[in-house]
Amino acid sequence: MFEDLEVTLEKVAADKLKKKPSPDKLGFGVHFTDYMFLMKWSRELGWHEAKICAKEEFRVDPAAMVFHYGQAIFEGLKAYRGKDDQLFLFRPKDNFERMNNSAVRMCMPRIPVEKIVNVLKSLIYLEREWVPRAEGATLYIRPTMIAVEPTLGVKPSSLYYFYIIMSPVGAYYAEGCNPTKIYVSDQYVRAVKGGVGYVKTAGNYAASLYMMEIAKKEGCTQVLWLDACEHKYVEEVGTSNIFFRIDDQLLTPPLEGSILGGLTRDSVIKLASSWGVDVVERRISIDEVLEANEQGRLQEVFGTGTAAVISPVGELLFKGNSYTINNGQTGGLSARLYTELQAIQNGLQDDPFNWVVRVG
Ligand SMILES: *Cc1c(COP(=O)(O)O)cnc(C)c1O
């Protein structure tokens, strides 16, 4: 039913095009490109009215179900500028397949993955001047789906919007990559097994804000979430997956329903394994982590996600006690993963796993 989805282009008048922000003041998700992609879904028509049009306000009814019952899912990926102005995407198909997994869990319609990857390529090519040239800067891409049927009954909506907006973002580590201080939450939890922790749905982030504010007051940049049942096993750090290097083994919690399966997580597992690193997915308790640290066996800790790629952890705050990791320094494996993944994403290095997709 998707083959006949026609995408129209509504040109933005030349005098309505925005001025590009200065490359040193990009920030994250503050500026947006001129165009977006938008399509609508109804039970009768499926996906229809697909268009690339001005990124501007659209009208939805105040009764739209997304505002009340939170049927909203999203994705996050980036377009990278390599040498000779070539543009690249990193595993875009996997992002849209993950979005379809989210859609199923939230009773929302699936999107046609191949078609949308092609639409995204066209959109980026149209907006190619928006992909920043500054070192480390990228074009962040935010596909989103929301329920827009105007009704108050609790049930899956029968109308949806899917759209893609894009934002030029600065290098994540503008001042170099400094290991972060992380608050280990022993009071609030992010997700439970059987719940929606494994999907990128809006409510997960709303639910995390309160704990994030507490962490910030303690001088921490992120929250390390423990499992919801025993408050014992490590799950995720903020909106990143987490890795521990103990006794030369690279450990990360398994995907058992409460953790979002990050593409960076998957890429790190595959890349490190290909280097001969012993990577193990298993439950890791916070006690095990702290004990290994005490005994000098915890070599490094880092988070993984599209935004930062690799985010080294230099300090944990747990039950009022502070624990320094690797003398607050970035670990060797963290640094290597960061460099090599970035090089692959920017098309500067061999891509043994065929992750990179060229645009235009
Ligand atoms: C998006 C996200 C991640 C990281 O996923 P990537 O695909 O690596 O960007 C990890 N945890 C949560 C909760 C997320 O929302």
Short mmCIF file of C-alpha atoms and ligand atoms in Angstrom, two decimals:
data_model
loop_
_atom_site.label_atom_id
_atom_site.label_comp_id
_atom_site.label_asym_id
_atom_site.label_seq_id
_atom_site.Cartn_x
_atom_site.Cartn_y
_atom_site.Cartn_z
CA MET A 1 0.00 0.00 0.00
CA PHE A 2 3.02 2.28 0.33
CA GLU A 3 4.29 2.09 -3.24
CA ASP A 4 1.76 4.70 -4.31
CA LEU A 5 2.74 7.19 -1.59
CA GLU A 6 3.52 10.30 -3.56
CA VAL A 7 5.64 13.01 -1.99
CA THR A 8 5.07 16.58 -3.13
CA LEU A 9 7.43 19.49 -2.64
CA GLU A 10 6.02 22.81 -1.47
CA LYS A 11 8.79 25.29 -2.20
CA VAL A 12 9.62 27.93 0.36
CA ALA A 13 9.97 31.35 -1.28
CA ALA A 14 13.59 32.51 -1.50
CA ASP A 15 12.90 35.56 0.68
CA LYS A 16 11.38 33.34 3.39
CA LEU A 17 14.48 31.16 3.78
CA LYS A 18 16.14 31.54 7.17
CA LYS A 19 19.56 32.94 7.83
CA LYS A 20 21.94 30.16 8.87
CA PRO A 21 23.06 30.43 12.50
CA SER A 22 26.72 31.18 13.16
CA PRO A 23 28.69 27.91 13.31
CA ASP A 24 30.06 28.56 16.79
CA LYS A 25 26.62 29.15 18.31
CA LEU A 26 24.67 26.10 17.19
CA GLY A 27 23.79 24.54 20.55
CA PHE A 28 21.51 21.50 20.50
CA GLY A 29 18.08 21.56 18.88
CA VAL A 30 17.72 25.32 18.97
CA HIS A 31 17.82 26.16 15.26
CA PHE A 32 15.78 24.38 12.61
CA THR A 33 16.15 24.06 8.87
CA ASP A 34 13.71 25.61 6.39
CA TYR A 35 11.92 22.42 5.40
CA MET A 36 10.34 19.43 7.07
CA PHE A 37 8.70 16.25 5.86
CA LEU A 38 5.08 15.68 6.88
CA MET A 39 2.57 12.93 6.15
CA LYS A 40 -0.77 11.94 7.61
CA TRP A 41 -2.36 8.59 8.44
CA SER A 42 -5.98 7.60 8.67
CA ARG A 43 -7.56 4.18 8.84
CA GLU A 44 -9.24 4.70 5.47
CA LEU A 45 -6.31 6.15 3.52
CA GLY A 46 -3.24 4.81 5.29
CA TRP A 47 -0.28 7.22 4.88
CA HIS A 48 -1.26 10.08 2.59
CA GLU A 49 -0.68 13.80 1.89
CA ALA A 50 3.07 13.25 2.10
CA LYS A 51 4.98 16.44 1.47
CA ILE A 52 8.22 18.27 1.97
CA CYS A 53 7.13 21.73 3.06
CA ALA A 54 8.09 24.72 5.21
CA LYS A 55 8.97 23.80 8.79
CA GLU A 56 6.32 25.89 10.46
CA GLU A 57 3.39 25.53 12.83
CA PHE A 58 0.69 23.05 11.93
CA ARG A 59 -2.80 22.99 13.37
CA VAL A 60 -3.98 20.18 15.59
CA ASP A 61 -7.15 20.17 17.65
CA PRO A 62 -6.73 20.86 21.40
CA ALA A 63 -8.47 17.52 21.90
CA ALA A 64 -5.79 15.72 19.86
CA MET A 65 -5.09 12.49 21.71
CA VAL A 66 -1.34 13.04 21.92
CA PHE A 67 -1.90 15.84 24.45
CA HIS A 68 -3.92 13.65 26.80
CA TYR A 69 -2.78 10.08 26.45
CA GLY A 70 0.69 10.56 25.10
CA GLN A 71 0.79 8.47 21.94
CA ALA A 72 4.02 10.01 20.70
CA ILE A 73 7.18 8.29 19.46
CA PHE A 74 10.37 9.67 17.98
CA GLU A 75 13.82 8.88 16.69
CA GLY A 76 17.17 10.64 16.70
CA LEU A 77 19.88 10.35 14.06
CA LYS A 78 22.37 12.59 12.32
CA ALA A 79 23.67 13.62 8.92
CA TYR A 80 27.46 14.01 8.81
CA ARG A 81 29.63 16.02 6.46
CA GLY A 82 32.74 14.14 5.38
CA LYS A 83 35.56 15.19 3.11
CA ASP A 84 34.81 16.77 -0.29
CA ASP A 85 31.41 17.84 1.08
CA GLN A 86 30.03 14.32 0.97
CA LEU A 87 27.07 13.80 3.26
CA PHE A 88 26.39 10.61 5.20
CA LEU A 89 23.75 8.99 7.35
CA PHE A 90 24.58 6.32 9.92
CA ARG A 91 22.34 3.22 9.98
CA PRO A 92 19.18 5.18 9.08
CA LYS A 93 17.20 2.04 8.23
CA ASP A 94 17.79 0.76 11.76
CA ASN A 95 16.39 3.96 13.22
CA PHE A 96 13.16 3.65 11.25
CA GLU A 97 12.87 -0.04 12.03
CA ARG A 98 13.24 0.80 15.70
CA MET A 99 10.55 3.44 15.22
CA ASN A 100 8.26 0.75 13.86
CA ASN A 101 8.92 -1.36 16.98
CA SER A 102 7.94 1.69 19.03
CA ALA A 103 4.84 2.13 16.86
CA VAL A 104 3.69 -1.45 17.48
CA ARG A 105 4.06 -1.09 21.27
CA MET A 106 2.16 2.23 21.24
CA CYS A 107 -0.64 0.96 18.91
CA MET A 108 0.45 3.39 16.20
CA PRO A 109 0.79 2.72 12.46
CA ARG A 110 4.10 1.56 10.98
CA ILE A 111 5.94 3.63 8.44
CA PRO A 112 7.36 2.33 5.15
CA VAL A 113 11.04 2.16 6.07
CA GLU A 114 12.71 2.09 2.62
CA LYS A 115 10.49 4.86 1.36
CA ILE A 116 11.16 7.07 4.38
CA VAL A 117 14.93 6.55 4.16
CA ASN A 118 14.71 7.78 0.56
CA VAL A 119 12.54 10.72 1.56
CA LEU A 120 15.06 11.60 4.25
CA LYS A 121 17.90 11.51 1.74
CA SER A 122 15.98 13.89 -0.53
CA LEU A 123 15.19 16.18 2.39
CA ILE A 124 18.83 16.33 3.46
CA TYR A 125 19.99 16.93 -0.09
CA LEU A 126 17.52 19.79 -0.41
CA GLU A 127 18.83 21.20 2.88
CA ARG A 128 22.47 20.28 2.32
CA GLU A 129 23.69 23.79 3.12
CA TRP A 130 22.31 23.26 6.64
CA VAL A 131 24.71 20.40 7.38
CA PRO A 132 27.38 22.28 9.36
CA ARG A 133 30.97 22.42 8.21
CA ALA A 134 32.53 22.95 11.63
CA GLU A 135 34.53 20.03 13.03
CA GLY A 136 32.25 17.66 14.94
CA ALA A 137 29.09 19.61 14.08
CA THR A 138 26.23 17.66 12.46
CA LEU A 139 22.64 17.93 11.31
CA TYR A 140 20.44 16.29 13.94
CA ILE A 141 17.32 14.61 12.55
CA ARG A 142 14.17 14.11 14.60
CA PRO A 143 11.50 11.86 13.08
CA THR A 144 8.31 12.06 15.18
CA MET A 145 4.84 10.49 15.16
CA ILE A 146 1.86 11.85 17.12
CA ALA A 147 -1.80 10.91 17.58
CA VAL A 148 -4.08 13.70 16.38
CA GLU A 149 -7.61 12.33 16.51
CA PRO A 150 -9.69 14.88 18.47
CA THR A 151 -11.44 12.74 21.06
CA LEU A 152 -11.29 12.05 24.78
CA GLY A 153 -11.99 8.33 24.82
CA VAL A 154 -9.01 6.22 25.86
CA LYS A 155 -8.20 4.05 22.84
CA PRO A 156 -5.65 4.13 20.03
CA SER A 157 -6.09 7.21 17.84
CA SER A 158 -7.40 6.70 14.32
CA LEU A 159 -5.42 9.69 12.94
CA TYR A 160 -1.65 10.36 13.05
CA TYR A 161 0.96 12.79 11.80
CA PHE A 162 4.49 11.66 11.02
CA TYR A 163 7.07 14.35 10.45
CA ILE A 164 10.82 14.86 10.25
CA ILE A 165 12.42 18.07 11.45
CA MET A 166 16.15 18.82 11.36
CA SER A 167 18.46 20.95 13.44
CA PRO A 168 22.13 21.85 12.94
CA VAL A 169 23.96 21.01 16.18
CA GLY A 170 27.41 21.90 17.44
CA ALA A 171 30.15 19.47 18.38
CA TYR A 172 28.97 17.69 21.52
CA TYR A 173 32.29 18.23 23.22
CA ALA A 174 32.94 21.86 22.30
CA GLU A 175 35.49 22.14 25.12
CA GLY A 176 36.92 18.67 24.71
CA CYS A 177 35.61 15.46 26.14
CA ASN A 178 35.49 15.76 29.93
CA PRO A 179 34.26 12.76 31.90
CA THR A 180 30.91 13.46 33.54
CA LYS A 181 29.62 13.23 37.09
CA ILE A 182 26.61 10.92 37.29
CA TYR A 183 23.90 10.60 39.95
CA VAL A 184 22.90 7.01 40.68
CA SER A 185 19.16 7.09 41.37
CA ASP A 186 18.13 4.82 44.22
CA GLN A 187 14.68 6.43 44.65
CA TYR A 188 13.09 6.93 41.22
CA VAL A 189 13.06 4.54 38.30
CA ARG A 190 12.87 5.05 34.55
CA ALA A 191 11.17 1.93 33.29
CA VAL A 192 9.79 -1.43 34.35
CA LYS A 193 9.85 -4.75 32.54
CA GLY A 194 6.61 -5.12 30.65
CA GLY A 195 6.38 -1.35 30.36
CA VAL A 196 7.59 0.94 27.57
CA GLY A 197 11.23 1.50 28.53
CA TYR A 198 12.46 -0.23 25.39
CA VAL A 199 10.68 2.17 23.04
CA LYS A 200 11.38 5.81 22.26
CA THR A 201 8.09 7.20 23.48
CA ALA A 202 7.60 10.70 24.87
CA GLY A 203 6.33 9.67 28.30
CA ASN A 204 9.63 8.01 29.22
CA TYR A 205 11.34 11.39 29.01
CA ALA A 206 8.62 13.28 30.87
CA ALA A 207 8.94 10.71 33.65
CA SER A 208 12.69 11.22 33.90
CA LEU A 209 12.72 15.01 34.33
CA TYR A 210 12.06 15.13 38.07
CA MET A 211 15.05 12.92 38.87
CA MET A 212 17.18 14.85 36.36
CA GLU A 213 16.49 18.06 38.28
CA ILE A 214 17.58 16.43 41.55
CA ALA A 215 20.77 15.20 39.86
CA LYS A 216 21.52 18.68 38.51
CA LYS A 217 21.19 20.19 41.98
CA GLU A 218 23.90 17.75 43.07
CA GLY A 219 26.19 18.93 40.30
CA CYS A 220 25.61 15.86 38.13
CA THR A 221 24.96 15.96 34.40
CA GLN A 222 22.97 12.72 34.14
CA VAL A 223 21.14 10.04 36.06
CA LEU A 224 22.23 6.42 36.19
CA TRP A 225 19.02 4.40 36.43
CA LEU A 226 18.79 1.18 38.37
CA ASP A 227 16.22 -1.57 37.76
CA ALA A 228 12.71 -0.89 39.04
CA CYS A 229 12.28 -4.11 41.06
CA GLU A 230 15.35 -4.32 43.26
CA HIS A 231 16.99 -0.91 42.68
CA LYS A 232 20.15 -2.92 42.24
CA TYR A 233 21.02 -3.58 38.61
CA VAL A 234 22.35 -0.85 36.36
CA GLU A 235 20.17 -0.03 33.34
CA GLU A 236 20.92 3.21 31.47
CA VAL A 237 22.50 6.60 31.95
CA GLY A 238 20.17 9.46 30.96
CA THR A 239 19.30 8.85 27.32
CA SER A 240 22.40 6.76 26.75
CA ASN A 241 23.27 3.11 27.20
CA ILE A 242 26.01 2.26 29.65
CA PHE A 243 29.22 0.22 29.44
CA PHE A 244 31.72 -0.86 32.11
CA ARG A 245 35.21 -2.17 31.49
CA ILE A 246 36.14 -4.54 34.31
CA ASP A 247 39.15 -6.88 34.17
CA ASP A 248 39.47 -6.12 30.46
CA GLN A 249 35.92 -7.31 29.80
CA LEU A 250 33.45 -4.86 28.33
CA LEU A 251 30.12 -5.27 30.12
CA THR A 252 26.72 -3.82 29.29
CA PRO A 253 23.24 -4.70 30.61
CA PRO A 254 21.16 -7.00 28.36
CA LEU A 255 18.05 -5.76 26.53
CA GLU A 256 15.31 -7.31 28.63
CA GLY A 257 12.46 -4.87 28.11
CA SER A 258 13.30 -1.88 30.27
CA ILE A 259 16.31 -0.62 28.30
CA LEU A 260 16.27 1.22 24.97
CA GLY A 261 18.33 -0.69 22.44
CA GLY A 262 20.62 2.06 21.23
CA LEU A 263 22.19 1.86 17.80
CA THR A 264 25.39 3.29 19.24
CA ARG A 265 25.29 0.50 21.85
CA ASP A 266 24.95 -2.07 19.09
CA SER A 267 27.72 -0.44 17.04
CA VAL A 268 30.07 -0.38 20.04
CA ILE A 269 29.41 -4.06 20.75
CA LYS A 270 30.13 -5.01 17.13
CA LEU A 271 33.14 -2.73 16.70
CA ALA A 272 34.81 -3.66 20.00
CA SER A 273 34.17 -7.38 19.36
CA SER A 274 35.80 -7.04 15.95
CA TRP A 275 38.90 -5.70 17.70
CA GLY A 276 39.01 -8.80 19.87
CA VAL A 277 37.53 -7.16 22.97
CA ASP A 278 35.55 -9.60 25.12
CA VAL A 279 32.08 -7.97 25.19
CA VAL A 280 29.49 -9.47 27.54
CA GLU A 281 25.82 -8.54 27.87
CA ARG A 282 24.75 -9.40 31.40
CA ARG A 283 23.21 -7.93 34.51
CA ILE A 284 25.60 -5.76 36.50
CA SER A 285 24.72 -4.64 40.00
CA ILE A 286 25.78 -1.24 41.29
CA ASP A 287 27.51 -3.08 44.17
CA GLU A 288 29.61 -5.06 41.71
CA VAL A 289 30.61 -1.83 39.95
CA LEU A 290 31.59 -0.08 43.18
CA GLU A 291 33.45 -3.12 44.49
CA ALA A 292 35.41 -3.45 41.24
CA ASN A 293 36.23 0.26 41.49
CA GLU A 294 37.39 -0.17 45.09
CA GLN A 295 39.65 -3.04 44.05
CA GLY A 296 41.07 -1.15 41.08
CA ARG A 297 39.50 -3.54 38.55
CA LEU A 298 37.03 -1.02 37.08
CA GLN A 299 39.00 0.45 34.19
CA GLU A 300 36.45 2.73 32.58
CA VAL A 301 32.76 3.58 32.33
CA PHE A 302 31.04 5.28 29.41
CA GLY A 303 27.62 6.03 27.99
CA THR A 304 26.74 5.59 24.31
CA GLY A 305 24.20 7.51 22.22
CA THR A 306 23.79 9.31 18.93
CA ALA A 307 24.23 12.77 20.45
CA ALA A 308 27.61 12.26 22.16
CA VAL A 309 28.71 8.96 20.57
CA ILE A 310 30.78 8.06 23.65
CA SER A 311 30.40 9.87 26.95
CA PRO A 312 32.99 8.89 29.58
CA VAL A 313 31.90 8.79 33.22
CA GLY A 314 34.45 10.16 35.69
CA GLU A 315 32.48 10.08 38.93
CA LEU A 316 29.44 8.36 40.43
CA LEU A 317 27.35 9.82 43.24
CA PHE A 318 25.49 7.06 45.10
CA LYS A 319 23.65 7.39 48.43
CA GLY A 320 25.57 10.57 49.22
CA ASN A 321 29.01 9.06 48.54
CA SER A 322 31.24 10.03 45.65
CA TYR A 323 33.25 7.43 43.71
CA THR A 324 35.96 8.51 41.27
CA ILE A 325 36.46 6.30 38.21
CA ASN A 326 39.77 5.99 36.37
CA ASN A 327 41.05 9.11 38.18
CA GLY A 328 38.33 11.10 36.42
CA GLN A 329 40.09 10.47 33.09
CA THR A 330 38.76 9.24 29.75
CA GLY A 331 39.65 5.56 29.36
CA GLY A 332 41.66 4.13 26.47
CA LEU A 333 38.85 2.06 25.01
CA SER A 334 36.39 4.98 25.30
CA ALA A 335 38.79 7.21 23.39
CA ARG A 336 39.42 4.63 20.68
CA LEU A 337 35.71 3.89 20.21
CA TYR A 338 34.95 7.60 20.05
CA THR A 339 37.61 8.28 17.42
CA GLU A 340 36.88 5.26 15.25
CA LEU A 341 33.09 5.50 15.34
CA GLN A 342 33.27 9.17 14.44
CA ALA A 343 35.63 8.43 11.58
CA ILE A 344 33.24 5.79 10.22
CA GLN A 345 30.25 8.15 10.57
CA ASN A 346 32.10 10.88 8.70
CA GLY A 347 33.06 8.50 5.90
CA LEU A 348 36.75 8.91 6.70
CA GLN A 349 37.43 5.28 7.45
CA ASP A 350 36.60 1.78 6.29
CA ASP A 351 33.04 0.81 7.09
CA PRO A 352 33.31 -2.96 7.67
CA PHE A 353 29.67 -3.28 8.76
CA ASN A 354 28.13 -1.21 5.94
CA TRP A 355 26.60 1.22 8.39
CA VAL A 356 27.11 4.38 6.39
CA VAL A 357 24.68 5.56 3.72
CA ARG A 358 25.70 8.28 1.32
CA VAL A 359 23.29 11.13 0.60
CA GLY A 360 23.04 12.69 -2.85
C1 LIG B 1 17.89 7.19 22.15
C2 LIG B 1 18.24 6.56 23.42
C3 LIG B 1 19.43 5.85 23.62
C4 LIG B 1 20.54 5.80 22.61
O1 LIG B 1 20.17 5.29 21.38
P1 LIG B 1 21.08 5.57 20.08
O2 LIG B 1 20.37 4.83 19.02
O3 LIG B 1 22.42 5.03 20.38
O4 LIG B 1 21.10 7.05 19.89
C5 LIG B 1 19.63 5.20 24.83
N1 LIG B 1 18.71 5.27 25.81
C6 LIG B 1 17.57 5.97 25.67
C7 LIG B 1 16.59 6.01 26.79
C8 LIG B 1 17.30 6.63 24.48
O5 LIG B 1 16.19 7.35 24.35
#
